[in-house]
């Protein structure tokens, strides 16, 4: 998550491990177990390049205390997923994580459904992008892979976009191939405009390779599948296997 390579310059694809769902399991019973910060350490040891966590308005998984501990304890760069609200902006500016990914958030959704409408909400997003960038936090916008959203990200001055792979993950056959092409086109358009493209949501061992093969992508953020698979194989093994699959695509 250093973001040091120039967009589209080739090189390794970073893996950001999202540890939200370790906290989901912990919160099902209250208490301290399992600990998402311990998961972050394990993911780091297994070859993750960064840790991602979404502090939701309703704190359904990651809590303010988790964020505080991660900022103090983990050695990998932290990518904080956040809604564009004043509360989250204040928290991000206080903690100054390496990166902040602005995501749409609806209380009733089970997970982040659909990307941010950067094109339709450019006016309200501008001050979030500007203030986070001014604090040296690497801002990314979680958007659908379409040219209007990339163009809006360019106008907003976001250094990074994260392309939503949820649709790709849920489709199959020809429709999935078409969605993959949209992801590839969006990544190329972002890189051409000096924006570093990332991708994530719904990625698994079975669908990650074609996405990882998109040459302009610099980072994938993966959570739910890795934590679920860890129940059977351990987190180190699930992260290692994902890393191998991503590397095999390059
Ligand atoms: N990227 C973003 C912006 C997300 O909101 C999420 C889900 O929290 C992910 C990546 C990871 O998605 P998944 O948990 O399906 O791997």
Coordinates of N, CA and C and ligand atoms in Angstrom, one line a residue:
X1 N 0.8 -1.2 0.0 CA 0.0 0.0 0.0 C 0.8 1.3 0.0
X2 N 2.1 1.1 -0.4 CA 2.9 2.3 -0.4 C 2.5 3.3 -1.4
X3 N 1.9 2.7 -2.5 CA 1.5 3.6 -3.6 C 2.7 4.3 -4.3
X4 N 3.9 3.7 -4.2 CA 5.0 4.4 -4.7 C 5.2 4.1 -6.2
X5 N 4.8 3.0 -6.7 CA 4.9 2.7 -8.2 C 4.0 3.6 -8.9
X6 N 4.4 4.0 -10.1 CA 3.5 4.9 -10.9 C 2.4 4.0 -11.5
X7 N 1.2 4.6 -11.7 CA 0.1 3.8 -12.2 C 0.4 3.1 -13.5
X8 N 0.1 1.8 -13.6 CA 0.3 1.1 -14.9 C 1.8 0.8 -15.2
X9 N 2.6 0.9 -14.2 CA 4.0 0.7 -14.5 C 4.5 -0.8 -14.3
X10 N 3.5 -1.7 -14.1 CA 3.9 -3.1 -13.9 C 4.3 -3.3 -12.5
X11 N 4.7 -4.5 -12.1 CA 5.2 -4.8 -10.8 C 4.2 -5.5 -10.0
X12 N 4.5 -5.8 -8.7 CA 3.7 -6.6 -7.9 C 2.3 -6.0 -7.6
X13 N 1.4 -6.9 -7.5 CA 0.0 -6.5 -7.1 C -0.1 -6.7 -5.6
X14 N -0.4 -5.6 -4.9 CA -0.4 -5.7 -3.4 C -1.7 -6.3 -2.9
X15 N -1.7 -7.0 -1.8 CA -2.8 -7.6 -1.2 C -3.2 -6.9 0.1
X16 N -4.3 -6.3 0.1 CA -4.8 -5.7 1.4 C -5.8 -6.7 2.0
X17 N -5.6 -7.1 3.2 CA -6.5 -8.0 3.9 C -7.4 -7.3 4.8
X18 N -8.7 -7.4 4.4 CA -9.8 -6.8 5.2 C -10.2 -7.7 6.4
X19 N -10.0 -7.2 7.6 CA -10.2 -8.0 8.8 C -11.5 -7.7 9.5
X20 N -12.4 -7.0 8.8 CA -13.7 -6.7 9.4 C -14.4 -7.9 10.0
X21 N -14.4 -9.0 9.3 CA -15.3 -10.1 9.7 C -14.7 -10.9 10.8
X22 N -13.5 -10.7 11.2 CA -13.0 -11.2 12.5 C -13.8 -10.5 13.6
X23 N -14.0 -9.2 13.4 CA -14.7 -8.4 14.4 C -16.2 -8.8 14.4
X24 N -16.7 -9.2 13.2 CA -18.1 -9.6 13.2 C -18.3 -10.8 14.1
X25 N -17.4 -11.8 14.0 CA -17.5 -13.0 14.8 C -17.4 -12.6 16.3
X26 N -16.4 -11.8 16.6 CA -16.2 -11.4 18.0 C -17.5 -10.7 18.5
X27 N -18.1 -9.8 17.7 CA -19.2 -9.1 18.2 C -20.5 -9.9 18.3
X28 N -20.5 -11.1 17.7 CA -21.6 -12.0 17.8 C -21.8 -12.4 19.3
X29 N -20.7 -12.4 20.1 CA -20.8 -12.8 21.5 C -20.4 -11.7 22.4
X30 N -19.9 -10.6 21.9 CA -19.3 -9.6 22.8 C -18.0 -10.0 23.2
X31 N -17.3 -9.3 24.1 CA -16.0 -9.8 24.6 C -14.9 -9.4 23.6
X32 N -13.8 -10.1 23.7 CA -12.6 -9.8 23.0 C -12.1 -10.8 22.0
X33 N -12.8 -11.9 21.8 CA -12.3 -13.0 21.0 C -13.3 -13.3 19.8
X34 N -12.8 -13.5 18.6 CA -11.4 -13.4 18.2 C -11.0 -11.9 17.9
X35 N -9.7 -11.7 18.1 CA -9.2 -10.3 18.0 C -8.8 -9.9 16.6
X36 N -9.4 -8.9 16.0 CA -9.0 -8.5 14.7 C -7.6 -8.0 14.6
X37 N -7.1 -7.5 15.7 CA -5.7 -7.0 15.6 C -4.7 -8.2 15.5
X38 N -5.1 -9.3 16.2 CA -4.2 -10.5 16.1 C -4.3 -11.0 14.6
X39 N -5.5 -10.9 14.0 CA -5.7 -11.3 12.6 C -4.8 -10.5 11.7
X40 N -4.7 -9.2 12.0 CA -3.9 -8.3 11.2 C -2.4 -8.7 11.3
X41 N -2.0 -9.1 12.5 CA -0.6 -9.5 12.6 C -0.3 -10.8 11.8
X42 N -1.3 -11.8 11.9 CA -1.1 -13.0 11.2 C -1.1 -12.8 9.7
X43 N -2.0 -11.9 9.2 CA -2.1 -11.6 7.8 C -0.7 -11.0 7.3
X44 N -0.2 -10.1 8.2 CA 1.1 -9.5 7.8 C 2.2 -10.6 7.7
X45 N 2.2 -11.5 8.7 CA 3.2 -12.6 8.6 C 3.1 -13.5 7.4
X46 N 1.8 -13.6 6.9 CA 1.6 -14.5 5.8 C 1.8 -13.8 4.5
X47 N 2.1 -12.5 4.5 CA 2.4 -11.9 3.2 C 1.5 -10.8 2.7
X48 N 0.6 -10.4 3.6 CA -0.3 -9.3 3.2 C 0.6 -8.0 3.1
X49 N 0.2 -7.1 2.2 CA 0.9 -5.8 2.1 C 0.2 -4.7 2.8
X50 N -1.0 -4.9 3.2 CA -1.7 -3.9 4.0 C -2.9 -4.5 4.7
X51 N -3.4 -3.7 5.6 CA -4.6 -4.2 6.3 C -5.7 -3.1 6.0
X52 N -6.9 -3.7 5.8 CA -8.1 -2.8 5.5 C -9.1 -3.0 6.5
X53 N -9.8 -2.0 7.0 CA -10.8 -2.1 8.0 C -11.9 -1.0 7.7
X54 N -13.1 -1.4 7.8 CA -14.2 -0.4 7.6 C -14.9 -0.1 8.9
X55 N -14.7 1.2 9.3 CA -15.4 1.6 10.6 C -16.7 2.1 10.1
X56 N -17.8 1.3 10.4 CA -19.1 1.7 9.9 C -19.8 2.6 10.9
X57 N -20.7 3.4 10.5 CA -21.5 4.3 11.3 C -22.1 3.5 12.5
X58 N -22.6 2.3 12.2 CA -23.3 1.5 13.3 C -22.3 0.6 14.0
X59 N -21.0 0.7 13.7 CA -20.0 -0.1 14.4 C -20.3 -1.6 14.5
X60 N -20.9 -2.1 13.4 CA -21.3 -3.5 13.4 C -20.1 -4.5 13.5
X61 N -19.0 -4.1 13.0 CA -17.8 -5.0 13.2 C -16.7 -4.2 13.8
X62 N -15.9 -3.5 13.0 CA -14.7 -2.8 13.6 C -15.2 -1.6 14.5
X63 N -14.6 -1.5 15.7 CA -15.0 -0.4 16.6 C -13.9 0.6 16.7
X64 N -14.2 1.7 17.3 CA -13.2 2.8 17.5 C -11.9 2.3 18.2
X65 N -12.1 1.4 19.2 CA -11.0 0.9 19.9 C -10.1 0.0 19.0
X66 N -10.8 -0.8 18.1 CA -10.0 -1.6 17.2 C -9.1 -0.7 16.3
X67 N -9.7 0.4 15.9 CA -9.0 1.3 15.0 C -7.8 1.9 15.7
X68 N -8.0 2.3 17.0 CA -7.0 2.9 17.8 C -5.8 1.9 18.0
X69 N -6.2 0.6 18.3 CA -5.2 -0.4 18.5 C -4.4 -0.7 17.2
X70 N -5.2 -0.8 16.1 CA -4.5 -1.0 14.8 C -3.5 0.0 14.5
X71 N -3.9 1.3 14.7 CA -2.9 2.4 14.4 C -1.7 2.3 15.3
X72 N -1.8 1.8 16.5 CA -0.7 1.7 17.4 C 0.1 0.5 17.2
X73 N -0.5 -0.6 16.8 CA 0.2 -1.9 16.9 C 0.6 -2.6 15.6
X74 N -0.1 -2.3 14.5 CA 0.3 -3.0 13.3 C 1.3 -2.3 12.5
X75 N 2.2 -3.1 11.9 CA 3.3 -2.5 11.2 C 3.0 -2.3 9.7
X76 N 1.9 -2.9 9.2 CA 1.5 -2.7 7.8 C 0.7 -1.4 7.6
X77 N 0.7 -0.8 6.4 CA -0.1 0.4 6.2 C -1.6 0.0 6.4
X78 N -2.3 0.9 7.0 CA -3.8 0.7 7.2 C -4.6 1.5 6.2
X79 N -5.5 0.8 5.6 CA -6.5 1.4 4.7 C -7.8 1.5 5.4
X80 N -8.2 2.7 5.8 CA -9.5 2.8 6.5 C -10.6 3.1 5.5
X81 N -11.6 2.2 5.5 CA -12.8 2.4 4.6 C -13.7 3.2 5.4
X82 N -14.3 4.3 4.8 CA -15.1 5.2 5.6 C -16.2 5.8 4.7
X83 N -17.3 6.1 5.3 CA -18.3 6.9 4.6 C -17.9 8.4 4.6
X84 N -18.5 9.1 3.7 CA -18.2 10.5 3.6 C -19.1 11.3 4.6
X85 N -18.8 11.2 5.8 CA -19.5 11.9 6.9 C -18.6 12.7 7.7
X86 N -19.1 13.7 8.4 CA -18.2 14.5 9.2 C -17.6 13.7 10.4
X87 N -18.4 12.8 10.9 CA -17.8 11.9 12.0 C -16.6 11.2 11.5
X88 N -16.8 10.5 10.4 CA -15.6 9.7 9.9 C -14.4 10.5 9.4
X89 N -14.7 11.7 8.9 CA -13.6 12.6 8.5 C -12.8 13.0 9.7
X90 N -13.5 13.3 10.8 CA -12.8 13.7 12.0 C -12.0 12.6 12.6
X91 N -12.5 11.3 12.5 CA -11.8 10.2 13.0 C -10.5 9.9 12.1
X92 N -10.7 10.0 10.8 CA -9.6 9.8 9.9 C -8.5 10.8 10.1
X93 N -8.9 12.1 10.3 CA -7.9 13.2 10.5 C -7.2 13.0 11.8
X94 N -7.9 12.4 12.8 CA -7.3 12.2 14.1 C -6.2 11.1 14.0
X95 N -6.6 10.0 13.4 CA -5.7 8.8 13.4 C -4.7 8.9 12.2
X96 N -5.0 9.5 11.1 CA -4.1 9.6 10.0 C -3.6 8.2 9.5
X97 N -4.5 7.4 9.1 CA -4.1 6.1 8.5 C -3.3 6.4 7.2
X98 N -2.6 5.3 6.7 CA -1.9 5.5 5.4 C -2.9 5.9 4.3
X99 N -4.1 5.2 4.3 CA -5.0 5.5 3.2 C -6.4 5.5 3.7
X100 N -7.3 6.2 3.0 CA -8.7 6.2 3.3 C -9.5 5.9 2.1
X101 N -10.3 4.9 2.1 CA -11.1 4.6 0.9 C -12.6 5.1 1.2
X102 N -13.0 6.0 0.5 CA -14.4 6.5 0.7 C -15.4 5.6 0.0
X103 N -16.3 5.1 0.8 CA -17.3 4.1 0.3 C -18.7 4.6 0.6
X104 N -19.7 4.2 -0.2 CA -21.1 4.6 0.1 C -21.5 3.7 1.3
X105 N -22.4 4.2 2.1 CA -22.8 3.4 3.3 C -24.3 3.6 3.5
X106 N -25.0 2.5 3.6 CA -26.4 2.5 4.0 C -26.6 1.6 5.2
X107 N -27.3 2.1 6.2 CA -27.4 1.3 7.4 C -28.0 -0.1 7.1
X108 N -29.0 -0.1 6.2 CA -29.7 -1.4 6.0 C -29.0 -2.4 5.2
X109 N -27.9 -2.0 4.5 CA -27.2 -3.0 3.6 C -26.4 -4.0 4.5
X110 N -26.2 -5.2 3.9 CA -25.5 -6.2 4.6 C -24.0 -6.0 4.4
X111 N -23.6 -5.5 3.2 CA -22.2 -5.1 2.9 C -22.3 -3.9 1.9
X112 N -21.1 -3.4 1.5 CA -21.1 -2.2 0.6 C -21.7 -2.6 -0.7
X113 N -22.9 -2.2 -1.0 CA -23.6 -2.6 -2.2 C -23.4 -1.5 -3.2
X114 N -22.7 -1.7 -4.3 CA -22.6 -0.7 -5.3 C -21.5 0.3 -4.9
X115 N -21.0 1.0 -5.9 CA -19.9 1.9 -5.7 C -20.5 3.3 -5.3
X116 N -19.5 4.2 -5.0 CA -19.8 5.6 -4.7 C -20.2 6.3 -6.0
X117 N -21.2 7.2 -5.9 CA -21.6 7.9 -7.1 C -20.7 9.2 -7.1
X118 N -19.4 9.0 -7.5 CA -18.5 10.1 -7.5 C -18.9 11.2 -8.5
X119 N -19.6 10.7 -9.6 CA -20.0 11.7 -10.6 C -21.2 12.5 -10.1
X120 N -22.2 11.9 -9.5 CA -23.4 12.6 -9.0 C -23.2 13.3 -7.8
X121 N -22.2 12.9 -7.0 CA -22.0 13.6 -5.6 C -20.7 14.4 -5.5
X122 N -20.2 14.8 -6.7 CA -18.9 15.4 -6.7 C -18.8 16.6 -5.8
X123 N -19.9 17.4 -5.8 CA -19.9 18.6 -4.9 C -19.7 18.3 -3.5
X124 N -20.4 17.3 -3.0 CA -20.4 17.0 -1.6 C -19.1 16.2 -1.2
X125 N -18.5 15.5 -2.2 CA -17.3 14.7 -1.9 C -16.0 15.5 -1.9
X126 N -16.1 16.6 -2.6 CA -14.8 17.4 -2.8 C -14.1 17.7 -1.5
X127 N -14.9 18.2 -0.5 CA -14.1 18.6 0.7 C -13.5 17.4 1.5
X128 N -14.2 16.3 1.3 CA -13.6 15.1 2.0 C -12.3 14.7 1.3
X129 N -12.3 14.7 0.0 CA -11.0 14.3 -0.7 C -10.0 15.4 -0.4
X130 N -10.3 16.6 -0.4 CA -9.3 17.7 -0.2 C -8.7 17.6 1.2
X131 N -9.6 17.5 2.2 CA -9.1 17.5 3.6 C -8.2 16.2 3.9
X132 N -8.6 15.1 3.3 CA -7.9 13.9 3.6 C -6.5 14.0 2.9
X133 N -6.5 14.5 1.6 CA -5.3 14.6 0.9 C -4.4 15.6 1.6
X134 N -4.9 16.7 2.1 CA -4.1 17.7 2.8 C -3.5 17.1 4.0
X135 N -4.1 16.1 4.6 CA -3.5 15.5 5.8 C -2.6 14.3 5.4
X136 N -2.2 14.3 4.1 CA -1.3 13.2 3.6 C -1.9 11.8 3.7
X137 N -3.2 11.7 3.7 CA -3.8 10.4 3.7 C -4.1 10.1 2.2
X138 N -3.7 8.9 1.8 CA -3.9 8.5 0.4 C -5.4 8.2 0.1
X139 N -6.1 9.0 -0.6 CA -7.5 8.9 -0.7 C -7.9 8.0 -1.9
X140 N -8.8 7.1 -1.7 CA -9.3 6.3 -2.8 C -10.8 6.4 -2.8
X141 N -11.4 6.3 -4.0 CA -12.9 6.3 -4.1 C -13.3 4.9 -4.6
X142 N -14.2 4.4 -3.9 CA -14.7 3.0 -4.2 C -15.9 3.2 -5.3
X143 N -15.6 2.9 -6.5 CA -16.5 3.2 -7.6 C -16.8 2.0 -8.5
X144 N -17.9 2.1 -9.2 CA -18.2 1.1 -10.2 C -17.2 1.3 -11.4
X145 N -16.9 0.2 -12.1 CA -16.0 0.4 -13.2 C -16.6 1.0 -14.4
X146 N -16.9 2.3 -14.4 CA -17.4 3.0 -15.6 C -16.7 4.3 -15.8
X147 N -16.6 4.7 -17.1 CA -15.8 5.9 -17.4 C -16.3 7.2 -16.7
X148 N -17.6 7.3 -16.5 CA -18.1 8.6 -15.9 C -17.5 8.7 -14.4
X149 N -17.5 7.5 -13.8 CA -17.0 7.6 -12.4 C -15.5 7.9 -12.4
X150 N -14.7 7.3 -13.3 CA -13.3 7.6 -13.4 C -13.1 9.1 -13.7
X151 N -13.8 9.6 -14.6 CA -13.7 11.0 -15.0 C -14.0 11.9 -13.7
X152 N -15.0 11.5 -13.0 CA -15.3 12.3 -11.8 C -14.2 12.2 -10.8
X153 N -13.6 11.0 -10.7 CA -12.4 10.8 -9.7 C -11.3 11.7 -10.2
X154 N -11.1 11.8 -11.5 CA -10.0 12.7 -12.0 C -10.3 14.2 -11.6
X155 N -11.6 14.6 -11.8 CA -11.9 16.0 -11.5 C -11.8 16.2 -10.0
X156 N -12.1 15.2 -9.2 CA -12.0 15.4 -7.7 C -10.6 15.4 -7.2
X157 N -9.7 15.0 -8.0 CA -8.3 14.9 -7.6 C -7.9 13.8 -6.7
X158 N -8.7 12.7 -6.8 CA -8.4 11.5 -6.0 C -7.2 10.8 -6.6
X159 N -6.2 10.4 -5.8 CA -5.0 9.7 -6.3 C -5.2 8.3 -6.6
X160 N -6.3 7.7 -6.0 CA -6.5 6.2 -6.2 C -8.0 6.0 -6.4
X161 N -8.4 5.0 -7.2 CA -9.8 4.5 -7.2 C -9.7 3.0 -6.9
X162 N -10.7 2.6 -6.2 CA -10.9 1.1 -6.0 C -12.1 0.7 -6.8
X163 N -11.9 -0.2 -7.7 CA -13.0 -0.6 -8.6 C -13.8 -1.7 -7.9
X164 N -15.1 -1.5 -7.9 CA -16.0 -2.5 -7.2 C -16.1 -3.8 -8.1
X165 N -15.6 -4.9 -7.5 CA -15.7 -6.1 -8.3 C -16.9 -7.0 -7.9
X166 N -17.8 -6.4 -7.1 CA -19.0 -7.2 -6.6 C -19.8 -7.7 -7.8
X167 N -20.1 -6.9 -8.8 CA -20.9 -7.4 -9.9 C -20.2 -8.5 -10.6
X168 N -18.9 -8.3 -10.9 CA -18.1 -9.4 -11.5 C -18.2 -10.7 -10.7
X169 N -18.1 -10.5 -9.4 CA -18.1 -11.7 -8.6 C -19.4 -12.5 -8.6
X170 N -20.5 -11.8 -8.8 CA -21.8 -12.4 -8.8 C -22.3 -12.9 -10.1
X171 N -21.6 -12.5 -11.2 CA -22.1 -12.9 -12.5 C -21.3 -14.2 -12.9
X172 N -21.8 -14.8 -14.0 CA -21.1 -15.9 -14.5 C -21.1 -15.9 -16.1
X173 N -20.3 -16.7 -16.7 CA -20.3 -16.9 -18.1 C -20.0 -15.6 -18.9
X174 N -20.8 -15.4 -19.9 CA -20.5 -14.2 -20.8 C -20.7 -12.9 -20.1
X175 N -21.7 -12.8 -19.2 CA -21.9 -11.6 -18.5 C -20.7 -11.2 -17.6
X176 N -20.1 -12.3 -17.0 CA -18.9 -12.1 -16.2 C -17.7 -11.6 -17.0
X177 N -17.6 -12.2 -18.2 CA -16.5 -11.8 -19.1 C -16.7 -10.3 -19.5
X178 N -17.9 -9.9 -19.8 CA -18.2 -8.5 -20.1 C -17.9 -7.5 -18.9
X179 N -18.2 -8.0 -17.7 CA -17.9 -7.2 -16.6 C -16.4 -7.1 -16.3
X180 N -15.7 -8.2 -16.6 CA -14.3 -8.2 -16.5 C -13.6 -7.2 -17.4
X181 N -14.2 -7.1 -18.6 CA -13.7 -6.1 -19.6 C -13.9 -4.7 -19.1
X182 N -15.1 -4.5 -18.5 CA -15.4 -3.1 -17.9 C -14.3 -2.8 -16.8
X183 N -14.0 -3.8 -16.0 CA -13.0 -3.6 -15.0 C -11.6 -3.2 -15.7
X184 N -11.3 -4.0 -16.7 CA -10.0 -3.8 -17.4 C -10.0 -2.4 -18.0
X185 N -11.1 -2.0 -18.7 CA -11.1 -0.7 -19.3 C -11.0 0.4 -18.3
X186 N -11.7 0.2 -17.2 CA -11.7 1.3 -16.1 C -10.3 1.4 -15.5
X187 N -9.6 0.3 -15.3 CA -8.3 0.3 -14.8 C -7.3 1.0 -15.7
X188 N -7.5 0.8 -17.0 CA -6.6 1.4 -18.0 C -6.9 2.9 -18.1
X189 N -8.2 3.3 -18.0 CA -8.5 4.7 -18.1 C -8.0 5.4 -16.9
X190 N -8.1 4.8 -15.7 CA -7.6 5.4 -14.5 C -6.1 5.6 -14.6
X191 N -5.4 4.6 -15.0 CA -3.9 4.7 -15.1 C -3.5 5.7 -16.1
X192 N -4.2 5.8 -17.2 CA -3.9 6.8 -18.2 C -4.1 8.2 -17.7
X193 N -5.0 8.4 -16.7 CA -5.2 9.7 -16.1 C -4.4 9.9 -14.9
X194 N -3.4 9.1 -14.6 CA -2.6 9.2 -13.5 C -3.2 8.8 -12.1
X195 N -4.3 8.0 -12.2 CA -4.9 7.5 -11.0 C -4.5 6.1 -10.8
X196 N -4.1 5.7 -9.5 CA -3.7 4.3 -9.3 C -5.0 3.5 -9.1
X197 N -5.2 2.5 -9.9 CA -6.4 1.6 -9.7 C -6.2 0.4 -8.8
X198 N -7.1 0.3 -7.9 CA -7.2 -0.9 -7.0 C -8.5 -1.6 -7.3
X199 N -8.8 -2.7 -6.7 CA -10.0 -3.4 -6.9 C -10.4 -4.2 -5.7
X200 N -11.6 -4.5 -5.5 CA -12.0 -5.4 -4.5 C -13.5 -5.6 -4.3
X201 N -13.9 -6.6 -3.6 CA -15.3 -7.0 -3.2 C -15.6 -8.3 -3.8
X202 N -15.9 -9.3 -3.0 CA -16.4 -10.5 -3.5 C -15.4 -11.4 -4.1
X203 N -14.1 -11.1 -3.9 CA -13.1 -11.9 -4.6 C -12.8 -13.2 -3.8
X204 N -12.5 -14.2 -4.6 CA -12.3 -15.6 -4.0 C -11.2 -16.3 -4.8
X205 N -10.8 -17.5 -4.3 CA -9.8 -18.2 -5.0 C -10.3 -18.5 -6.5
X206 N -11.6 -18.7 -6.6 CA -12.1 -19.1 -7.9 C -12.2 -17.9 -8.9
X207 N -12.3 -16.7 -8.4 CA -12.5 -15.6 -9.4 C -11.4 -14.5 -9.4
X208 N -10.4 -14.7 -8.6 CA -9.4 -13.6 -8.4 C -8.4 -13.5 -9.6
X209 N -8.1 -14.7 -10.2 CA -7.0 -14.6 -11.2 C -7.3 -13.7 -12.4
X210 N -8.4 -13.7 -13.0 CA -8.6 -12.8 -14.2 C -8.5 -11.3 -13.7
X211 N -9.0 -11.0 -12.5 CA -8.9 -9.6 -12.0 C -7.4 -9.3 -11.8
X212 N -6.7 -10.2 -11.1 CA -5.3 -10.0 -10.8 C -4.4 -9.8 -12.1
X213 N -5.0 -10.3 -13.2 CA -4.2 -10.3 -14.5 C -4.4 -8.9 -15.2
X214 N -5.3 -8.1 -14.7 CA -5.4 -6.7 -15.3 C -4.1 -5.9 -14.9
X215 N -3.3 -5.6 -15.9 CA -2.0 -5.1 -15.6 C -1.9 -3.8 -14.8
X216 N -2.9 -2.9 -15.0 CA -2.8 -1.6 -14.3 C -3.1 -1.7 -12.9
X217 N -3.8 -2.8 -12.4 CA -4.2 -2.8 -11.0 C -3.0 -3.0 -10.1
X218 N -3.0 -2.2 -9.0 CA -1.8 -2.2 -8.1 C -2.2 -2.9 -6.8
X219 N -3.5 -3.0 -6.5 CA -3.8 -3.6 -5.2 C -5.2 -4.2 -5.2
X220 N -5.3 -5.3 -4.5 CA -6.7 -5.9 -4.3 C -6.9 -5.9 -2.8
X221 N -8.2 -5.6 -2.5 CA -8.6 -5.7 -1.1 C -9.6 -6.8 -0.9
X222 N -9.3 -7.7 -0.1 CA -10.1 -8.9 0.0 C -10.3 -9.3 1.5
X223 N -11.6 -9.6 1.9 CA -11.9 -9.8 3.3 C -12.7 -11.1 3.5
X224 N -14.0 -11.0 3.2 CA -14.9 -12.0 3.6 C -14.5 -13.4 3.3
X225 N -14.0 -13.6 2.1 CA -13.6 -15.0 1.7 C -12.4 -15.5 2.5
X226 N -11.5 -14.6 2.6 CA -10.2 -15.0 3.4 C -10.5 -15.4 4.8
X227 N -11.4 -14.6 5.4 CA -11.7 -14.9 6.8 C -12.6 -16.2 6.9
X228 N -13.5 -16.3 6.0 CA -14.3 -17.6 6.0 C -13.4 -18.8 5.7
X229 N -12.5 -18.7 4.8 CA -11.7 -19.8 4.5 C -10.7 -20.2 5.6
X230 N -10.4 -19.1 6.4 CA -9.5 -19.3 7.5 C -10.1 -20.2 8.6
X231 N -11.4 -20.3 8.6 CA -12.1 -21.2 9.6 C -11.6 -22.7 9.3
X232 N -11.4 -22.9 8.0 CA -11.0 -24.3 7.6 C -9.5 -24.5 7.6
X233 N -8.8 -23.5 7.1 CA -7.4 -23.7 6.8 C -6.4 -22.9 7.7
X234 N -7.0 -21.9 8.4 CA -6.1 -21.0 9.1 C -5.9 -19.7 8.3
X235 N -5.7 -18.6 8.9 CA -5.6 -17.3 8.2 C -4.3 -17.3 7.4
X236 N -3.3 -17.8 8.0 CA -2.0 -17.7 7.2 C -2.1 -18.5 5.9
X237 N -2.7 -19.7 6.0 CA -2.8 -20.5 4.7 C -3.8 -19.8 3.7
X238 N -4.8 -19.2 4.2 CA -5.8 -18.5 3.2 C -5.1 -17.3 2.6
X239 N -4.4 -16.5 3.4 CA -3.7 -15.4 2.8 C -2.6 -15.8 1.8
X240 N -1.8 -16.8 2.2 CA -0.7 -17.3 1.4 C -1.3 -17.8 0.0
X241 N -2.4 -18.6 0.1 CA -2.9 -19.1 -1.1 C -3.4 -18.0 -2.1
X242 N -4.1 -17.0 -1.5 CA -4.5 -15.9 -2.3 C -3.4 -15.2 -2.9
X243 N -2.3 -15.0 -2.1 CA -1.1 -14.3 -2.6 C -0.5 -15.1 -3.8
X244 N -0.5 -16.4 -3.7 CA 0.0 -17.3 -4.8 C -0.8 -17.1 -6.0
X245 N -2.1 -17.1 -5.9 CA -3.0 -17.0 -7.0 C -2.8 -15.6 -7.7
X246 N -2.7 -14.6 -6.9 CA -2.5 -13.2 -7.5 C -1.2 -13.2 -8.2
X247 N -0.1 -13.8 -7.6 CA 1.2 -13.7 -8.2 C 1.2 -14.6 -9.5
X248 N 0.4 -15.6 -9.5 CA 0.4 -16.5 -10.7 C -0.2 -15.8 -11.9
X249 N -1.0 -14.7 -11.7 CA -1.7 -14.0 -12.8 C -0.8 -12.9 -13.4
X250 N 0.4 -12.7 -12.8 CA 1.3 -11.6 -13.2 C 2.4 -12.1 -14.1
Ligands
LIG1 N1 -13.1 -3.0 -0.8 C1 -14.1 -2.3 -0.3 C2 -14.1 -0.8 -0.5 C3 -15.1 -2.9 0.6 O1 -16.1 -2.1 1.1 C4 -15.0 -4.3 0.9 C5 -16.0 -4.9 1.8 O2 -15.9 -4.3 3.1 C6 -13.9 -5.0 0.3 C7 -13.0 -4.4 -0.6 C8 -13.7 -6.4 0.6 O3 -14.8 -7.2 0.1 P1 -15.0 -8.7 0.6 O4 -15.1 -8.7 2.0 O5 -16.2 -9.2 -0.2 O6 -13.7 -9.4 0.1

